[in-house]
mmCIF file of C-alpha atoms in Angstrom:
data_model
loop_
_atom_site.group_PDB
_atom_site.id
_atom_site.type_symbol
_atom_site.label_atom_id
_atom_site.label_comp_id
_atom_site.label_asym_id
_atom_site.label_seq_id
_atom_site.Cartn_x
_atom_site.Cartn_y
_atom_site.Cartn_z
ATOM 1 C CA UNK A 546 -13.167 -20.329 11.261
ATOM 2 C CA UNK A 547 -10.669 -18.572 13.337
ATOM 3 C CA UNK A 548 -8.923 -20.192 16.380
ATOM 4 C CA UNK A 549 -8.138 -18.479 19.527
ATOM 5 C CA UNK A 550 -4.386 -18.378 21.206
ATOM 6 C CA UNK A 551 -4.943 -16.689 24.176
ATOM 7 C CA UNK A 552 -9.013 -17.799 25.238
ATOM 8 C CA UNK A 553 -8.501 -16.837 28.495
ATOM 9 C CA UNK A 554 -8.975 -13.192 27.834
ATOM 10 C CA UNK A 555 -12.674 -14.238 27.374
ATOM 11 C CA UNK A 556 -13.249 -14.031 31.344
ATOM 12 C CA UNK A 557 -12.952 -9.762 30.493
ATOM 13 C CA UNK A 558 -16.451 -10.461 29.172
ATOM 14 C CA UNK A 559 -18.122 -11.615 32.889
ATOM 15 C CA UNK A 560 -17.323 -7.395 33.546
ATOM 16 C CA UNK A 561 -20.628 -6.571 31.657
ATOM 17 C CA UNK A 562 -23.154 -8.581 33.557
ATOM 18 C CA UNK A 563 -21.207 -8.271 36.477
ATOM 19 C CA UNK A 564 -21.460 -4.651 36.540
ATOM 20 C CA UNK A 565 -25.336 -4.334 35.312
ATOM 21 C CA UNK A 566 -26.106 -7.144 38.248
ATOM 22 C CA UNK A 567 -24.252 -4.861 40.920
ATOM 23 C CA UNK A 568 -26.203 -1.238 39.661
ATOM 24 C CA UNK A 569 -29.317 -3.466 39.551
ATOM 25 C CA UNK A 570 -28.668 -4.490 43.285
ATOM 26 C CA UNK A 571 -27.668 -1.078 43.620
ATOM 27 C CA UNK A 572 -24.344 -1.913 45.252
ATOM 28 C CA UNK A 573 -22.403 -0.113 42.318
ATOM 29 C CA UNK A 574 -23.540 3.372 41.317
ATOM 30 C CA UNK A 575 -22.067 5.473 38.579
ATOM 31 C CA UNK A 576 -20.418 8.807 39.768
ATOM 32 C CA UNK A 577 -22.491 11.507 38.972
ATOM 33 C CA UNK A 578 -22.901 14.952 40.189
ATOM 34 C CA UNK A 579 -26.495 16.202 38.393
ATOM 35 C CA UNK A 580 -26.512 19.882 37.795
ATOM 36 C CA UNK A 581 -30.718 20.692 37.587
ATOM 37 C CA UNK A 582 -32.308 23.888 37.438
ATOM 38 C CA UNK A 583 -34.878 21.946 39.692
ATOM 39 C CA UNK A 584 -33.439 23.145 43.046
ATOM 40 C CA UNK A 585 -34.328 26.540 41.891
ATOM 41 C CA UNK A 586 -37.904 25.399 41.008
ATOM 42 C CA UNK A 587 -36.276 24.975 37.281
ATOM 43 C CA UNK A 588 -37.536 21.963 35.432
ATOM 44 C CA UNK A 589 -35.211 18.987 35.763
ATOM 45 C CA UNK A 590 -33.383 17.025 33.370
ATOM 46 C CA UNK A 591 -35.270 14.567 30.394
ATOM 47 C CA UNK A 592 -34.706 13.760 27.261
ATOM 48 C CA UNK A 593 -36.191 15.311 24.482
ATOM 49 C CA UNK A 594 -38.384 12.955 22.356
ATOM 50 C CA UNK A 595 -37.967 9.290 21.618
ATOM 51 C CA UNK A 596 -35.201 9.636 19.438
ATOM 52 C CA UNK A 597 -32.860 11.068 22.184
ATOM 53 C CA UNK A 598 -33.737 7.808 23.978
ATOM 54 C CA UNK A 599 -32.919 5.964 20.924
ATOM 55 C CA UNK A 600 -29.170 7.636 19.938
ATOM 56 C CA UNK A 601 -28.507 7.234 23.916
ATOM 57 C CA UNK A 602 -28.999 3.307 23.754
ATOM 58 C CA UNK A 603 -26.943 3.240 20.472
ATOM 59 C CA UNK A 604 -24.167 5.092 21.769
ATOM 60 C CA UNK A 605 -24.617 2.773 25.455
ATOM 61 C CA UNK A 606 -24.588 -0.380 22.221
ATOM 62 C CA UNK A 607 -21.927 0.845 20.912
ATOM 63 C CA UNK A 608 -19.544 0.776 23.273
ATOM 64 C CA UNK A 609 -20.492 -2.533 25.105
ATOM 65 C CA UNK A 610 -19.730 -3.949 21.348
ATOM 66 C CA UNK A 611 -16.595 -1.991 21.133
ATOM 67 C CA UNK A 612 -15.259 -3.416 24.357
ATOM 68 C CA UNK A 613 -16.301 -7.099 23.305
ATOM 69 C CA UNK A 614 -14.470 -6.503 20.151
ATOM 70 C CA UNK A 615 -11.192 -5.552 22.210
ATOM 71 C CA UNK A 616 -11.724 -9.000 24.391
ATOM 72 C CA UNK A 617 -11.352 -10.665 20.951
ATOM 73 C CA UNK A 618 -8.589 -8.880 20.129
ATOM 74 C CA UNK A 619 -6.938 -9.652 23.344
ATOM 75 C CA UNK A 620 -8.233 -13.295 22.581
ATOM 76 C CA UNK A 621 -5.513 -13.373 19.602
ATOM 77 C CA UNK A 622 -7.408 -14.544 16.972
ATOM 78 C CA UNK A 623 -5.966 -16.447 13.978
ATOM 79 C CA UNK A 624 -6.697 -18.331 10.502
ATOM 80 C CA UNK A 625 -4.660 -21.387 10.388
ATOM 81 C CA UNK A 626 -4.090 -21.759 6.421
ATOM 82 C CA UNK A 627 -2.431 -25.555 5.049
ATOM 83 C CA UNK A 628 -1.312 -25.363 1.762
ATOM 84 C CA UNK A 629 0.014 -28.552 0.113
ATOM 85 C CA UNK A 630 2.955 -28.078 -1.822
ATOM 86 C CA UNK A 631 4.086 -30.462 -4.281
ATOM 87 C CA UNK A 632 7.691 -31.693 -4.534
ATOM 88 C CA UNK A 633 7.397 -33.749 -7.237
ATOM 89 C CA UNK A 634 5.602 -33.204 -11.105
ATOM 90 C CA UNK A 635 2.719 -33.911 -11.730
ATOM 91 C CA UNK A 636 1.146 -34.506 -15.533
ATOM 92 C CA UNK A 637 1.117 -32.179 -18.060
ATOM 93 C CA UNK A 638 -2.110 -31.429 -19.518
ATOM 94 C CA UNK A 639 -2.635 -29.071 -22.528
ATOM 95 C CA UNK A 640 -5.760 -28.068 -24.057
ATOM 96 C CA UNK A 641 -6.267 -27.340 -27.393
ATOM 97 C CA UNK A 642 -9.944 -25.082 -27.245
ATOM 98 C CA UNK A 643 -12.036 -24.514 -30.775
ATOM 99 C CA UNK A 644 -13.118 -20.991 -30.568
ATOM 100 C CA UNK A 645 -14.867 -20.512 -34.179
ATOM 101 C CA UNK A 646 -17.933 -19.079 -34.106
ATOM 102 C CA UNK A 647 -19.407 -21.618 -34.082
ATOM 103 C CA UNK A 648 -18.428 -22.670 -30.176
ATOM 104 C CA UNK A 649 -20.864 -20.057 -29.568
ATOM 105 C CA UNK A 650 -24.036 -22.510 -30.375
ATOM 106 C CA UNK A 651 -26.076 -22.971 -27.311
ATOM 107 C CA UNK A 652 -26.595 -26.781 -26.799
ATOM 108 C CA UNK A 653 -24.799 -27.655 -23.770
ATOM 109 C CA UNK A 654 -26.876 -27.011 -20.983
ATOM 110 C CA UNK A 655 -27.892 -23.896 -21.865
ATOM 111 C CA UNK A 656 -24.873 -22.560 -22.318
ATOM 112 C CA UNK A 657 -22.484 -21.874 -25.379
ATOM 113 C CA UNK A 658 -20.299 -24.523 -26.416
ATOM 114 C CA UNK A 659 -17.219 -22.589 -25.190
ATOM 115 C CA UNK A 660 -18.663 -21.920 -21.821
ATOM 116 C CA UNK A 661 -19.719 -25.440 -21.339
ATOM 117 C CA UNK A 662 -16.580 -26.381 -21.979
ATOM 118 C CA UNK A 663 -14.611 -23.511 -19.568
ATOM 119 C CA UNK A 664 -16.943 -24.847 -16.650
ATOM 120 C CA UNK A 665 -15.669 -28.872 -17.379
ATOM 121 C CA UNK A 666 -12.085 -27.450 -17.667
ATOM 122 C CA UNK A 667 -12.761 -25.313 -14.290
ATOM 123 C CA UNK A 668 -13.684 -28.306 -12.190
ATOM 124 C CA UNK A 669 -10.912 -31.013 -13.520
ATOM 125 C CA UNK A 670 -8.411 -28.271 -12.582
ATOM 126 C CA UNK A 671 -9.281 -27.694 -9.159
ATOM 127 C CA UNK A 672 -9.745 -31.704 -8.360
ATOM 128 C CA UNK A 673 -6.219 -31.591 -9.865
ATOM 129 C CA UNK A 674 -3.693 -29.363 -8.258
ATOM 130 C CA UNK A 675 -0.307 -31.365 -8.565
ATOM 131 C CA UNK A 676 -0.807 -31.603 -12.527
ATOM 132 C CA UNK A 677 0.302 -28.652 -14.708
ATOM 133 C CA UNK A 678 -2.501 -27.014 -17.317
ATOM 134 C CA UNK A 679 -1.730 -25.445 -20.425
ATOM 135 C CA UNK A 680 -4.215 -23.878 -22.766
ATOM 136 C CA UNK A 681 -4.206 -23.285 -27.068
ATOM 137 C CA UNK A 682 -6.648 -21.602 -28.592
ATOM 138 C CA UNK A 683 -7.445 -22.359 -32.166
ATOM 139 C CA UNK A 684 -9.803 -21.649 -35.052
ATOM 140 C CA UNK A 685 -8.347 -20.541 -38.346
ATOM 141 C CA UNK A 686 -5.389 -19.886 -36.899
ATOM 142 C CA UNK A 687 -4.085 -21.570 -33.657
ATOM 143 C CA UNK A 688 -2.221 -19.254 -30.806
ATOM 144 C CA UNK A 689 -0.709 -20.236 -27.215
ATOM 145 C CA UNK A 690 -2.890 -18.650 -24.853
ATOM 146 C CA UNK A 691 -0.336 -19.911 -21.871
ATOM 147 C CA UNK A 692 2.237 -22.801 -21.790
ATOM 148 C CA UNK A 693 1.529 -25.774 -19.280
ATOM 149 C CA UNK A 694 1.965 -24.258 -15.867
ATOM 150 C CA UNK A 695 1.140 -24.903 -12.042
ATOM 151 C CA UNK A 696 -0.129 -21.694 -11.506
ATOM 152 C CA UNK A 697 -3.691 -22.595 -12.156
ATOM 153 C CA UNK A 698 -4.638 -18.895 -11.201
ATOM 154 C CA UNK A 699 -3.083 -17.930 -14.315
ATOM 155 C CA UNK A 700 -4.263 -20.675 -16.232
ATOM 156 C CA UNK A 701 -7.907 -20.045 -15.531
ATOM 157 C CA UNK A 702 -7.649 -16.458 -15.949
ATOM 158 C CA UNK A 703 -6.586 -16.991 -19.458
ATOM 159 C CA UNK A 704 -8.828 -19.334 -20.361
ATOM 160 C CA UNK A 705 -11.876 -17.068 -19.277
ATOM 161 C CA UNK A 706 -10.468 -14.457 -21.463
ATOM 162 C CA UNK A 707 -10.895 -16.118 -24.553
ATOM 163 C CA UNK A 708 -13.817 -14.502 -27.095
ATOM 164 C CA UNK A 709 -15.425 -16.316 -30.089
ATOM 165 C CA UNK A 710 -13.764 -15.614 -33.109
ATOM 166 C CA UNK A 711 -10.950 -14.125 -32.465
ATOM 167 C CA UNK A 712 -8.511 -16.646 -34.044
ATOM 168 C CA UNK A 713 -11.101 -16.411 -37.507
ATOM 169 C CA UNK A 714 -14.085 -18.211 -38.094
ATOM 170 C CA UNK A 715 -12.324 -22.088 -39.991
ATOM 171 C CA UNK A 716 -10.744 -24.858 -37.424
ATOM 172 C CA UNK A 717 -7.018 -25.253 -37.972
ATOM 173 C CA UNK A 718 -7.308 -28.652 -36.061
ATOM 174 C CA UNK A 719 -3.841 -30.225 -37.112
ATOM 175 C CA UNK A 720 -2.204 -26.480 -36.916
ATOM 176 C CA UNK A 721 -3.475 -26.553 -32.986
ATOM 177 C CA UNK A 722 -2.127 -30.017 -32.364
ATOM 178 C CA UNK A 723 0.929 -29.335 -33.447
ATOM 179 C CA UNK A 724 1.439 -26.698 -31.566
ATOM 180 C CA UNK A 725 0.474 -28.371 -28.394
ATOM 181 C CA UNK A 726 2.809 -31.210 -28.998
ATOM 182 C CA UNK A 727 5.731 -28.545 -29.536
ATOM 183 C CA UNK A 728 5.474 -27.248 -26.373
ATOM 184 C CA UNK A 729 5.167 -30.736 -24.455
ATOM 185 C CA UNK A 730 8.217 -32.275 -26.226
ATOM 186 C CA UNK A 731 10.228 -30.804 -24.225
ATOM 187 C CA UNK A 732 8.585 -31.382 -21.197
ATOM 188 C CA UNK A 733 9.688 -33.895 -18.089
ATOM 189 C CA UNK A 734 6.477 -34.793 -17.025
ATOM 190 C CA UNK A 735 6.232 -38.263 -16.228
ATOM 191 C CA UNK A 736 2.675 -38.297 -18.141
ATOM 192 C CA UNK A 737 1.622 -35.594 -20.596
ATOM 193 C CA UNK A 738 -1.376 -35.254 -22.636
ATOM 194 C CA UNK A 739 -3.707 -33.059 -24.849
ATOM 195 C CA UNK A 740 -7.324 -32.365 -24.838
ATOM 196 C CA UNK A 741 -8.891 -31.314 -27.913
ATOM 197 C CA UNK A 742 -12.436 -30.101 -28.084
ATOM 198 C CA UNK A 743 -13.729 -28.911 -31.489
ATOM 199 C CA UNK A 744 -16.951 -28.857 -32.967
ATOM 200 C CA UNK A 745 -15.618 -28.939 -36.458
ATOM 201 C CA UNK A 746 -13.805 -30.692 -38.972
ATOM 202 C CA UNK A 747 -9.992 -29.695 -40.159
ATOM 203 C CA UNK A 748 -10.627 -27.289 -42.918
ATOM 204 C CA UNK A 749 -7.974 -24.568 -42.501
ATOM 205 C CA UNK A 750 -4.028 -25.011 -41.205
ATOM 206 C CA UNK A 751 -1.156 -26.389 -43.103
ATOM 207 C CA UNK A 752 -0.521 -29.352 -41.043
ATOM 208 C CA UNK A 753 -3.065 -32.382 -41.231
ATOM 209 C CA UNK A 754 -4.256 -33.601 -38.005
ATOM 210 C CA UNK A 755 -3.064 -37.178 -38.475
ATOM 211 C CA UNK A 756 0.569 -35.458 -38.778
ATOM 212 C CA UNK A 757 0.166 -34.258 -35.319
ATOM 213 C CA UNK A 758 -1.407 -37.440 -33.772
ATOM 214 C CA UNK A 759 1.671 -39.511 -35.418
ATOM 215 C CA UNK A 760 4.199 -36.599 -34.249
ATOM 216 C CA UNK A 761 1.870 -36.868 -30.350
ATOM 217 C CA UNK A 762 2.448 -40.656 -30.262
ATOM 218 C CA UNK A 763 6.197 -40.438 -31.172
ATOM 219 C CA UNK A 764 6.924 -38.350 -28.197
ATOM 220 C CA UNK A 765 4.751 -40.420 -25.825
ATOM 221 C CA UNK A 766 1.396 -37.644 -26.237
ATOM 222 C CA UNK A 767 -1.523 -38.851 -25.533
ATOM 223 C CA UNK A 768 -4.183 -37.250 -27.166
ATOM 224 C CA UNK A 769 -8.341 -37.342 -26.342
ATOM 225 C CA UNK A 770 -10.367 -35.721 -28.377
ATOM 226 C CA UNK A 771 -13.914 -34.210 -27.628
ATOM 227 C CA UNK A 772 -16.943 -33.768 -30.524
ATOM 228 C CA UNK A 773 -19.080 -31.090 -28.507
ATOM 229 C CA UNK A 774 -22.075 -30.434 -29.811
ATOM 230 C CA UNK A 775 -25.943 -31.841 -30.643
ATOM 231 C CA UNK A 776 -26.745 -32.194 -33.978
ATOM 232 C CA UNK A 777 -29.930 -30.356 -35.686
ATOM 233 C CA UNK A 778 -30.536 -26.704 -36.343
ATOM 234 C CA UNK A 779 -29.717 -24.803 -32.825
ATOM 235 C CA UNK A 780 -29.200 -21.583 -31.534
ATOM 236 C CA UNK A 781 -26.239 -19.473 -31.820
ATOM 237 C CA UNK A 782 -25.114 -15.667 -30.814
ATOM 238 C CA UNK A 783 -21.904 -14.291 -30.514
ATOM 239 C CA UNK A 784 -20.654 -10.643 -30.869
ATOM 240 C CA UNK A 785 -17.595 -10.102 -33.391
ATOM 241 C CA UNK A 786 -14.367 -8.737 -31.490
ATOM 242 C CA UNK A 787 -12.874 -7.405 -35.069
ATOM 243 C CA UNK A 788 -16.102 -5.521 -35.630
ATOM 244 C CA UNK A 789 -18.433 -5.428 -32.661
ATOM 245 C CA UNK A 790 -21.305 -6.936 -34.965
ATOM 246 C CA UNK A 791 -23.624 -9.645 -33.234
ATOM 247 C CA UNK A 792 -24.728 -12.601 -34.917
ATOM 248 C CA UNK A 793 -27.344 -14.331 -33.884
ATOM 249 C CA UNK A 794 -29.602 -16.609 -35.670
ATOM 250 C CA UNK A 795 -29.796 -20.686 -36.189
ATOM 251 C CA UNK A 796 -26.924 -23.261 -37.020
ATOM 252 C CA UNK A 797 -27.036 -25.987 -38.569
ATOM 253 C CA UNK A 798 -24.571 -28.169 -36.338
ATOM 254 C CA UNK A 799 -23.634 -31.541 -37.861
ATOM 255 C CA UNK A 800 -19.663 -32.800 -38.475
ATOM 256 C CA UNK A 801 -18.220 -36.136 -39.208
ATOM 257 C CA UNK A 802 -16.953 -37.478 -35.972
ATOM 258 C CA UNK A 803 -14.982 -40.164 -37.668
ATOM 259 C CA UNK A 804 -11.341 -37.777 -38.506
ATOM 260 C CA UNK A 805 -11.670 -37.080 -34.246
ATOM 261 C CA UNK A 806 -11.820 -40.567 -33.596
ATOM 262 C CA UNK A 807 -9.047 -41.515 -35.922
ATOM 263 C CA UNK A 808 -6.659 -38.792 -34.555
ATOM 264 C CA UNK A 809 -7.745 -40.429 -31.198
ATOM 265 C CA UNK A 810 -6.497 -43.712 -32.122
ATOM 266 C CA UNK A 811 -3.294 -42.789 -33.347
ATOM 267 C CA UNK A 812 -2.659 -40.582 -30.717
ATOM 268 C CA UNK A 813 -3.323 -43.249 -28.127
ATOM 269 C CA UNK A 814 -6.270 -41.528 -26.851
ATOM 270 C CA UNK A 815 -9.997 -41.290 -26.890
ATOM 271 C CA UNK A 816 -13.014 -39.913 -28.717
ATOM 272 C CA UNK A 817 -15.740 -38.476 -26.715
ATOM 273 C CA UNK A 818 -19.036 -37.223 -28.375
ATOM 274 C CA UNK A 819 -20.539 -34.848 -25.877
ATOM 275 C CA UNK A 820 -23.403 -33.232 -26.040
ATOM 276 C CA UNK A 821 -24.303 -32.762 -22.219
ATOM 277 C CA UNK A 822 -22.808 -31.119 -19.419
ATOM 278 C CA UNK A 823 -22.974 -34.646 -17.755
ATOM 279 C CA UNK A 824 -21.184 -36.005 -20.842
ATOM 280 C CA UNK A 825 -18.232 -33.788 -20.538
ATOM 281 C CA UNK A 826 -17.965 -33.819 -16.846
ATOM 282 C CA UNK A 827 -17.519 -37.819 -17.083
ATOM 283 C CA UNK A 828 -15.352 -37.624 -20.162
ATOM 284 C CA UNK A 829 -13.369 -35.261 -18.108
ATOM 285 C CA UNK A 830 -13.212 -37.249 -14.919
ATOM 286 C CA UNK A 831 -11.850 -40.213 -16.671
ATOM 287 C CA UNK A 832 -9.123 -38.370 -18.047
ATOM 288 C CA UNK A 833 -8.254 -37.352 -14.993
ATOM 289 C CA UNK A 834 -8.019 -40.359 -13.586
ATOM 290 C CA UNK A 835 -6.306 -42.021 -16.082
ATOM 291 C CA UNK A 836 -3.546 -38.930 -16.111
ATOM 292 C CA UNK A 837 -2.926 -39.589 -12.749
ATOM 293 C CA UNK A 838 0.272 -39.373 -10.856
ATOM 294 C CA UNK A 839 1.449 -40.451 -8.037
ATOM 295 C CA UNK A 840 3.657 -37.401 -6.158
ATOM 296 C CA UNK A 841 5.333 -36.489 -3.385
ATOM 297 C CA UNK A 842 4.266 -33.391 -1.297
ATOM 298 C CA UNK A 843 4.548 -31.532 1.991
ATOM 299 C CA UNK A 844 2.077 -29.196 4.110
ATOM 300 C CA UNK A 845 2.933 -25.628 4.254
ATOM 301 C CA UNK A 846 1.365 -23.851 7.246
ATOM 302 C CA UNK A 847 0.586 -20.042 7.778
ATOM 303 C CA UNK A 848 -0.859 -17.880 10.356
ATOM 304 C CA UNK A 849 -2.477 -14.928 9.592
ATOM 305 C CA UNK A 850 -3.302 -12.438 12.678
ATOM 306 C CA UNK A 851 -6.863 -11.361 12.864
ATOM 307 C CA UNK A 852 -6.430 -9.095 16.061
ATOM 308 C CA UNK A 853 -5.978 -5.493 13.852
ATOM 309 C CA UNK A 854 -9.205 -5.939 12.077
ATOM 310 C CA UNK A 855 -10.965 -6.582 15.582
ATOM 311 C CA UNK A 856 -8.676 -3.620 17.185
ATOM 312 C CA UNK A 857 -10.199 -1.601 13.969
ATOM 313 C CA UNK A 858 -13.682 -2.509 14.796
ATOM 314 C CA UNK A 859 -13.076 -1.338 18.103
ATOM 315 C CA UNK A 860 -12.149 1.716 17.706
ATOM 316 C CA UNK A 861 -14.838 2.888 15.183
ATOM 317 C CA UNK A 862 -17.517 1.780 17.615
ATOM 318 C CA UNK A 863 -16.126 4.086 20.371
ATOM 319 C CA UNK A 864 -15.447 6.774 17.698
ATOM 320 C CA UNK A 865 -18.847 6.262 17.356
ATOM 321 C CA UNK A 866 -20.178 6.213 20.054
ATOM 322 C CA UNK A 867 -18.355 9.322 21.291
ATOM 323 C CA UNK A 868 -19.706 11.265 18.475
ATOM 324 C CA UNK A 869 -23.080 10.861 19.584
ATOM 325 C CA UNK A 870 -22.524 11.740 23.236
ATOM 326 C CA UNK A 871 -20.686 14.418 22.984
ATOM 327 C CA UNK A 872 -22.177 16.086 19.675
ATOM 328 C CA UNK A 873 -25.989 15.087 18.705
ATOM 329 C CA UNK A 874 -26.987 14.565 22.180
ATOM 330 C CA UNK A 875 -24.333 17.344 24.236
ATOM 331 C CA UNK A 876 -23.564 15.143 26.697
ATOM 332 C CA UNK A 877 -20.727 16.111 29.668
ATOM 333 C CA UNK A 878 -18.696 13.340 30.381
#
């Protein structure tokens, strides 16, 4: 809601009842000097139909809301904006996100795999704005869809760009994990972690995941891993971004949890089986929490004038209301 720096320019708006109390009292008139053919036995002066009438009040309603608009105006309006800036880092969090065709199952809520699991990522980064997100995609082949970083903007753009099957249709599990603990090694972050969520086992990649989890618990990594996905013959449609094709059909979703939980262990981590939104949003939450740091941080404050766009207003309502006086209905003023 906007404030108000000047609010005593509000008294300009006791001039509009004033005035339509004094012409009802008849102790203020309007100027006029009627020109009528009736003192030559002429007819004299009326509107022509109801919608005469009706443009005459819009015009009259158009400039009593102009005006108003320019007491606003005059009224100084602002939008106080705090932004809290953080002067310290934060954790590093970087996501490692199965897109095989199979994410593409619908057995989270409704929704695909993938999207179920954008929408968990989407919340824990806006409870979260000290920590830094990065983002890996992986299927066959694993690729760095954007390094940690605190512009979540960014982040979240990227991660809603990813498509199903664009990395190939196998899971390079221990290729993605790899990856994602190259590009935290380096990192000062007092805590840094990754997130994997697959619904697969490691069947394509040159690196085995328990190489990565030993390499992630070397450099102080931890690593959580998520099984998404119900088990059982469930629905699944995805369009092919190599050749357009859709897919749709029945899969048969069922994977050995046990290699997730053991990279989990040896990564320092945990295993989460999810197969509900609920699931994943708790799974989630507890990460966050236990990712938690404690930083330091100052308020940043802008102003941002509001006074043109009321000044703008204003001046299309007279515009307006000129228009109608002086063309559709002919008036003289």
């Amino acid at each position: 809601m906007p404030e108000f720096e000047n609010p005593a320019a509000f008294l300009f708006l006791l001039v509009i009842p004033f005035l339509y109390i004094m012409r009802a009292l008849k102790i203020f008139k309007r100027t006029a000097f009627p020109l009528v053919f009736a003192d030559w036995n002429g007819k004299s002066f009326g509107w022509n139909g109801k919608l005469s009438h009706i443009l005459s009040f819009l015009a009259l309603f158009f400039c009593v809301s102009a005006y108003v608009l320019l007491t606003f105006a005059l009224a100084e309006p602002v939008i106080h904006h705090q932004e809290k800036v953080y002067t310290s880092k934060g954790a590093d969090v970087l996501f490692v996100l199965d897109t095989s065709p199979s994410m593409a199952s619908r057995d989270i809520g409704g929704m695909t795999r993938l999207n179920a699991a954008r929408q968990g990522i989407h919340t824990l980064v806006n409870n979260n704005r000290g920590a830094a997100f990065g983002l890996i995609a992986m299927a066959s082949e694993a690729a760095v869809v954007v390094p940690p970083t605190a512009d979540h903007e960014l982040f979240l753009r990227r991660l809603d760009s990813l498509v199903i099957g664009g990395l190939g249709e196998g899971s390079a599990i221990g290729t993605g994990l790899s990856s994602a603990v190259y590009h935290l090694i380096s990192s000062k972050a007092p805590r840094k972690c990754i997130v994997l969520i697959t619904d697969g086992e490691n069947n394509a990649g040159s690196v085995h995941p328990d190489t990565a989890a030993e390499l992630a618990a070397q450099n102080n990594i931890t690593l959580y891993t998520f099984g998404i996905g119900t088990k059982g013959s469930v629905p699944i449609e995805y369009i092919d971004p190599n050749t357009g094709k859709v897919h749709s059909g029945f899969y048969d979703s069922d994977f050995d949890t046990a290699p997730l939980e053991s990279i989990a262990y040896a990564g320092g981590g945990r295993y989460f089986g999810i197969e509900s939104t609920n699931a994943l949003s708790e799974a989630l939450s507890l990460i966050s929490r236990r990712e938690t740091v404690i930083q330091t941080f100052h308020y940043k404050s802008s102003d941002q004038a509001l006074y043109p766009y009321y000044l703008l207003a204003a001046a299309v309502l007279f515009a307006l209301a000129w228009l109608l006086r002086r063309v559709i209905l002919k008036e003289v003023l």
